[in-house]
Structure formats: C-alpha cells, structure tokens
XYZ file of C-alpha atoms in Angstrom:
392
model
C 26.872 -0.582 -32.993
C 25.070 -0.667 -29.652
C 21.350 0.097 -29.581
C 20.344 3.628 -28.634
C 18.636 4.030 -25.242
C 14.854 4.296 -25.698
C 12.884 7.081 -24.029
C 9.132 7.571 -23.909
C 7.993 11.200 -23.458
C 4.415 11.646 -22.225
C 2.910 15.147 -22.298
C -0.366 16.634 -23.581
C 1.424 19.728 -24.917
C 2.750 19.118 -28.469
C 5.472 21.767 -28.119
C 6.888 20.131 -24.990
C 6.865 16.719 -26.651
C 8.656 18.094 -29.710
C 11.294 20.006 -27.727
C 12.171 16.965 -25.625
C 12.050 14.600 -28.587
C 14.513 16.724 -30.587
C 16.802 17.307 -27.586
C 17.091 13.624 -26.741
C 17.390 12.503 -30.368
C 20.344 14.890 -30.743
C 21.769 13.479 -27.528
C 21.951 9.972 -28.961
C 18.639 8.609 -27.702
C 15.738 6.976 -29.523
C 12.723 9.041 -28.456
C 9.037 8.162 -28.725
C 6.137 10.368 -27.607
C 2.580 9.986 -26.340
C -0.055 12.719 -25.811
C -1.661 11.052 -22.781
C -1.309 8.199 -20.307
C -3.495 5.727 -22.222
C -1.457 6.233 -25.365
C 1.712 5.783 -23.313
C 0.515 2.414 -22.001
C -0.250 1.314 -25.562
C 3.299 2.250 -26.605
C 4.768 0.340 -23.654
C 2.743 -2.748 -24.521
C 4.170 -2.781 -28.044
C 7.703 -1.459 -27.510
C 10.347 -1.942 -24.827
C 11.494 1.326 -23.230
C 14.433 2.182 -20.984
C 13.065 5.370 -19.362
C 9.694 7.152 -19.179
C 9.391 10.928 -18.734
C 5.817 11.951 -17.929
C 3.881 15.109 -17.197
C 1.441 15.055 -14.255
C -1.597 17.065 -15.360
C -3.106 15.488 -18.485
C -6.639 14.725 -19.697
C -7.884 11.423 -18.321
C -5.322 9.469 -16.317
C -2.743 11.766 -14.691
C 0.988 11.173 -14.424
C 0.852 9.730 -10.918
C -1.734 7.169 -11.996
C 0.367 6.332 -15.031
C 3.343 5.841 -12.726
C 1.278 3.410 -10.630
C 0.349 1.440 -13.769
C 3.976 1.273 -14.881
C 5.151 0.210 -11.412
C 2.593 -2.594 -11.404
C 3.269 -3.884 -14.930
C 6.913 -2.945 -15.578
C 8.388 -2.552 -12.076
C 11.988 -2.188 -13.304
C 11.209 0.706 -15.684
C 12.412 4.087 -14.312
C 9.809 6.880 -14.371
C 10.720 10.572 -14.199
C 7.851 12.870 -13.164
C 7.634 16.422 -14.615
C 5.117 19.069 -13.597
C 4.672 22.825 -13.648
C 3.275 22.847 -10.149
C 5.856 21.153 -7.976
C 5.547 20.984 -4.209
C 7.647 19.275 -1.552
C 4.722 16.997 -0.696
C 4.355 15.908 -4.312
C 8.079 15.301 -4.640
C 8.102 13.119 -1.532
C 5.016 11.209 -2.676
C 6.363 10.649 -6.194
C 9.733 9.341 -5.002
C 8.148 7.234 -2.284
C 5.774 5.671 -4.816
C 8.686 4.529 -6.949
C 9.470 7.428 -9.289
C 13.146 7.712 -10.163
C 13.143 11.502 -9.915
C 10.803 14.483 -9.750
C 11.492 17.718 -11.707
C 9.483 20.923 -12.048
C 8.753 22.992 -15.134
C 10.272 25.014 -16.632
C 12.969 22.377 -16.404
C 16.636 22.660 -17.261
C 17.294 20.384 -20.247
C 20.870 19.629 -19.236
C 19.742 18.672 -15.745
C 16.988 16.467 -17.181
C 19.552 14.739 -19.419
C 21.714 14.036 -16.366
C 18.727 12.520 -14.569
C 17.935 10.298 -17.567
C 21.570 9.186 -17.754
C 21.520 8.351 -14.045
C 18.319 6.346 -14.501
C 19.877 4.358 -17.341
C 23.040 3.690 -15.365
C 21.010 2.478 -12.378
C 19.561 -0.329 -14.488
C 16.195 0.055 -12.785
C 14.231 2.270 -10.482
C 16.080 2.841 -7.212
C 15.274 1.101 -3.969
C 13.076 3.515 -2.065
C 10.811 3.364 0.935
C 7.972 2.475 -1.395
C 7.972 -1.273 -1.945
C 6.844 -2.646 -5.294
C 4.996 -5.917 -5.000
C 6.533 -9.038 -6.458
C 5.102 -11.064 -9.310
C 3.745 -7.939 -10.984
C 1.167 -7.119 -8.316
C 0.247 -3.577 -7.342
C 2.637 -1.747 -5.035
C 1.541 -1.211 -1.431
C 1.663 2.437 -0.437
C 3.735 2.623 2.758
C 4.922 5.828 4.418
C 8.083 5.593 6.506
C 9.373 9.095 7.135
C 9.180 8.912 10.939
C 11.829 6.950 12.903
C 9.156 4.619 14.312
C 7.809 3.661 10.888
C 11.300 3.284 9.448
C 11.910 0.719 12.179
C 8.672 -1.041 11.239
C 9.792 -1.200 7.600
C 13.182 -2.592 8.591
C 11.453 -5.323 10.599
C 9.166 -6.175 7.669
C 12.124 -6.416 5.292
C 13.958 -8.688 7.716
C 11.121 -11.138 8.424
C 9.133 -11.104 5.151
C 10.845 -14.189 3.700
C 10.527 -16.256 6.866
C 7.643 -18.581 7.740
C 7.329 -17.135 11.246
C 3.920 -16.024 12.486
C 3.572 -12.275 12.959
C 1.430 -10.394 15.461
C 0.669 -6.788 14.461
C -0.359 -4.534 17.346
C -1.764 -1.028 17.215
C -4.759 1.192 17.749
C -7.737 0.955 15.432
C -7.029 2.639 12.097
C -3.223 2.514 12.239
C -2.945 0.313 9.142
C -2.512 -3.218 10.469
C -3.973 -4.838 7.357
C -1.803 -2.672 5.083
C 1.271 -3.867 6.976
C 0.123 -7.468 6.639
C -0.378 -7.115 2.877
C 3.077 -5.586 2.578
C 4.582 -8.538 4.450
C 2.831 -10.903 2.068
C 3.842 -9.071 -1.115
C 7.484 -8.812 -0.027
C 7.654 -12.541 0.678
C 8.195 -15.571 -1.538
C 4.442 -16.207 -1.120
C 3.515 -13.082 -3.105
C 2.226 -15.182 -6.007
C -0.122 -16.995 -3.619
C -3.393 -15.728 -2.139
C -3.744 -13.146 0.615
C -6.909 -13.926 2.568
C -8.121 -11.417 5.167
C -10.764 -12.150 7.803
C -12.119 -10.015 10.645
C -12.659 -12.304 13.603
C -14.843 -9.681 15.320
C -17.304 -9.558 12.422
C -18.462 -13.180 12.719
C -20.288 -15.050 15.530
C -18.508 -18.050 17.063
C -20.346 -20.779 15.098
C -19.925 -18.991 11.789
C -16.295 -18.078 12.482
C -15.345 -21.722 12.952
C -16.923 -22.798 9.678
C -15.440 -19.812 7.844
C -11.925 -20.598 9.054
C -11.931 -24.384 8.708
C -14.739 -25.118 6.235
C -17.362 -27.842 6.549
C -18.692 -30.994 4.962
C -22.184 -31.569 3.649
C -24.572 -32.284 6.525
C -22.215 -30.940 9.202
C -25.046 -28.769 10.524
C -28.541 -27.683 9.553
C -28.354 -25.835 6.252
C -25.006 -27.340 5.207
C -26.265 -28.559 1.824
C -22.783 -28.972 0.413
C -19.106 -28.872 1.325
C -17.289 -25.566 1.689
C -13.600 -24.674 1.754
C -12.492 -22.590 4.741
C -10.140 -19.616 4.843
C -7.130 -21.758 5.776
C -7.559 -23.891 2.666
C -8.204 -20.821 0.516
C -4.920 -19.322 1.745
C -2.852 -22.438 1.024
C 0.645 -21.481 -0.224
C -0.166 -17.884 0.662
C -0.963 -15.760 3.705
C -3.948 -15.737 6.058
C -4.543 -12.489 7.923
C -6.783 -12.701 10.990
C -7.753 -9.255 12.235
C -8.996 -8.743 15.804
C -7.535 -12.053 16.953
C -8.345 -11.068 20.536
C -12.041 -11.613 19.748
C -11.621 -15.327 18.973
C -13.422 -17.579 21.517
C -11.377 -20.056 23.554
C -12.969 -23.042 21.786
C -11.643 -21.889 18.420
C -8.291 -20.840 19.894
C -7.573 -24.539 20.529
C -8.088 -25.354 16.849
C -5.917 -22.448 15.804
C -3.154 -23.746 18.038
C -3.327 -27.156 16.382
C -3.046 -25.638 12.895
C 0.065 -23.733 13.968
C 1.627 -26.789 15.585
C 0.647 -29.529 13.140
C -0.091 -27.571 9.948
C -3.358 -29.443 9.644
C -7.006 -29.240 10.728
C -10.346 -30.960 10.185
C -13.355 -29.470 8.468
C -16.564 -29.360 10.506
C -18.298 -32.701 10.080
C -15.108 -34.506 9.028
C -12.493 -36.575 10.827
C -10.076 -36.434 7.902
C -7.145 -34.033 8.451
C -6.399 -31.417 5.822
C -2.816 -30.223 5.541
C -2.013 -26.626 4.571
C 1.025 -24.457 3.965
C -0.080 -21.060 5.264
C 1.771 -18.101 6.742
C -0.405 -16.685 9.540
C -0.441 -12.978 10.393
C -2.744 -11.760 13.148
C -3.602 -8.321 14.479
C -5.361 -6.744 17.421
C -5.789 -3.454 19.261
C -6.139 -5.342 22.559
C -3.477 -6.130 25.146
C -3.340 -9.916 24.739
C -1.274 -10.435 27.890
C -4.095 -8.845 29.884
C -6.560 -11.120 28.077
C -4.395 -14.096 29.105
C -4.376 -12.902 32.729
C -8.165 -12.531 32.581
C -8.555 -16.086 31.263
C -9.844 -14.988 27.870
C -6.836 -15.962 25.757
C -4.566 -19.014 25.735
C -0.980 -18.321 26.742
C 0.365 -21.118 24.521
C -1.434 -19.624 21.518
C -0.068 -16.161 22.312
C 3.463 -17.587 22.296
C 2.792 -19.110 18.872
C 1.328 -15.915 17.435
C 3.965 -13.472 18.658
C 7.075 -15.119 17.240
C 7.491 -11.756 15.491
C 5.732 -8.732 16.983
C 5.241 -5.457 15.115
C 3.922 -2.422 16.973
C 2.336 0.325 14.885
C 2.462 3.772 16.519
C -0.648 5.978 16.407
C -0.644 8.796 13.858
C -0.269 11.432 16.600
C 3.166 9.961 17.391
C 4.423 10.003 13.789
C 4.066 13.636 12.743
C 6.667 13.231 9.999
C 4.245 10.919 8.173
C 1.148 13.117 8.452
C 1.482 15.406 5.419
C 3.005 12.753 3.113
C -0.012 10.565 3.940
C -2.403 13.475 3.425
C -0.801 14.215 0.038
C -1.117 10.572 -0.973
C -4.809 10.483 -0.097
C -5.353 13.815 -1.872
C -3.827 12.456 -5.091
C -5.731 9.170 -4.746
C -9.177 10.632 -4.129
C -8.546 13.484 -6.550
C -7.921 10.945 -9.302
C -11.018 8.964 -8.309
C -13.144 12.093 -8.538
C -11.537 13.565 -11.651
C -10.225 16.570 -9.733
C -6.562 17.595 -10.009
C -5.095 19.037 -6.793
C -1.779 20.709 -6.109
C -1.863 20.512 -2.310
C -3.249 22.211 0.816
C -3.423 25.846 1.821
C -1.325 26.914 4.815
C -4.424 27.096 7.053
C -5.552 23.623 6.012
C -2.111 22.148 6.645
C -1.959 23.864 10.041
C -5.332 22.359 11.008
C -4.263 18.892 9.870
C -1.041 19.109 11.873
C -2.740 20.282 15.085
C -5.558 17.725 15.124
C -4.771 14.662 17.338
C -6.236 12.031 14.938
C -7.900 9.606 17.389
C -9.021 7.528 14.384
C -5.470 7.436 13.024
C -4.701 6.891 9.327
C -8.222 5.651 8.574
C -9.694 8.891 9.917
C -7.182 10.955 7.916
C -8.175 9.092 4.753
C -11.861 9.797 5.380
C -11.205 13.485 6.120
C -9.226 13.976 2.909
C -11.840 12.153 0.830
C -14.510 14.449 2.294
C -12.428 17.525 1.477
C -11.892 16.356 -2.108
C -15.633 15.880 -2.625
C -16.546 19.267 -1.077
C -13.870 21.329 -2.851
C -15.343 22.920 -5.999
C -13.950 21.716 -9.326
C -11.200 23.980 -10.577
C -9.916 24.767 -7.083
C -6.470 23.170 -6.850
C -5.685 23.651 -3.146
C -7.760 22.229 -0.290
C -8.812 24.994 2.090
C -9.414 24.600 5.825
C -13.132 25.338 5.411
C -13.566 22.035 3.562
C -12.251 20.058 6.542
C -14.617 18.824 9.318
C -15.400 21.355 12.057
C -13.528 19.370 14.723
C -10.372 19.354 12.564
C -10.678 23.077 11.841
C -10.982 23.804 15.575
C -7.892 21.815 16.572
C-alpha cells in the first residue's frame, strides 16, 4: 500500500484546524495540525510533509513569514496560503514569493482539495517570478510584472550560470545590488560568498587596500596582513557598486585581475590567484567618463560583457503596488502590525507620485507609514504618507 500524502494545516482557530483535518483524513490524506507558525516549523523539523496549508493572521509569526521560512529551508515544499482578508495585492505577493496558491476564507473545501491535489502532482512549488536561492539560502524578492523587468529577469536567468562579468546600470535606488545578489544566488556560485563594496564610500588609498589586501609593514599602521575583498570573494561573487568612482590608478589593477585572474597584495610581489565572478554597477554614463578621460576604455569593455539596464520606478508602474504590498508586509511583520493593504486614497497618491528616489524611496515611505499608522488599523491611509507624496 502506498503511503498517504502528508498535509500540515496551520491555523490559530481550533475549529478550522479540526474541519480541515477531518476533511482531508476522509479524503485519503494523513493530516497534521499546528496552532501557530513556530509550532509548524517544529513539526516540519521532525516530520516530512508533502503540502502545507497556512493561515495568514496568527499570533507571533504570520503566514507570509512562515512561507519565507519554509521557502528558505524546504524550497521544494508547496505552501498554500489561506486568509479571511484576501486582496489582489496579497495574492500577487504570495504567488510571487513562492506560494503554490492563495485562497480566501470562507473557502470552498472541494476547491481547496483540488488545489492540494495539483500541488502534489506538481512535485514541488511551481516556477514563478520569485526565485528561490540555491543551497538553502533565503529567496531574493524580485518583482517582474512590468515588461521591462520581465526582460531583466530573462537576462538574469540566461547569464547567471556563466562566468561573464556583468555591468548593472540604473538610477540610484533602482535595486542594482538586489539584482546582483539574485545573479549570484541563481548561479553555481550560490554556495560561495557574495561580497559587496561601495567604491564611492572609500578614499583611493583605503579602496586599494580593501580590494586587494596588504602585507604587514606595507604602510604606516599596517601591523599585520589583511585579506582583501577579492580574496574574500574567492569561488563566489564580488559586487563593486559605483564603479565609476574608481580612480584610474586602481582601474589598471582591476583590469589585470579580470585578464589574469590574479593580483598582488599591497607590499607584496607574490601574485595571488582567485576565482571570482565580478559584477559592477553605476548610475553614471561610463562612455561619457571614458570620453572625459576618467575611465579606461579597455576596462569598460571588460566590465560590460553583459549589460543590464534597470528602469526607474516611474517607468514600471505595473511593479509599483506589488512592491508597496511587499514592503507593507515586511515592515508590518517587523513592527508586529498586521496590515491588509492601502486605502483607495493612499493607493492613488502612491501611483501619482513620480518616485525620484525609486524603489529605495518607496521602501522608506512604506516603512514610515507602517510606523505612523496606529496599531489595530489594518489599511494604510494617505494621511500617513509624506506630504510630498500626498500632494502628487
């Protein structure tokens, strides 16, 4: 006799747990229950499950956070989200984050059984626009509802496994580092380190030692040897943000690393070999910097083997509310405040504002609104948004 499919039902309401448990047991399933997310994780650590059905609003960790934990630790386990307060934004966010399906209460039992059957037949969670990191790492949240961002995702999927250098271009706040992390976690280097460095944040002398390391006595104050970022990123990915800020003297050393896969620490004449995938980013026009004599043309050729252009948020309206809903759920969880969405006036203000600070500004605005909204209020109102957003 074949083993019965195993289902874990997570809900803080005993009646709901009992109804679903009985229904699925009668349907030929082996059902287990948990009253909250922490208890569910304890069950999953001790027993293998085939499907998880979870409520959203529960004491402590909510269903979305539980889904994130499951995606990180058991990425092939299908999760079905159930809630009494369903919205289109939540449905999009849940599916994008890796949920198999999203259903609202009061749910139709027969329909829920069909969804569970489909999840079991799939063998795993479906391939969605949310990419789960390899090697058990946390999934990178990536919104690709707009045509431009769908194209970006297609490019990432195509080049992730290659060793080619990637240059990510875009305005400040468009998510260049997020894209770089996604490239890393979708590659065969996902088990290796991802090292990020802002070239604009360090002066020239310190930047060189940070990138390439130094030997004891290389300069005043060098009381010991230090590994640089290239060595730290060996067998992984090195992300250099604001590459346009790198001085010409250091550009020459970067070029050698890309050509020879080796470099010398400051104060040493012994070459150090590394296996590093380099991803760089900038909001500058590097061709103009080349024309102005500020950037090496040969280095630019090496860096832009693959070029990814991130559009500003104002040009990807389809992504605006899904992103806003993601940040609302994220900061709501951080602050212990359950939200259901935005009022019509708040959504209208968000859609009309031009977002000069892009996704970073949107994240900050939503965090502010979460903090200012009184506890118990489940929809963000326009009055909790900044004055300039309200006036848009």
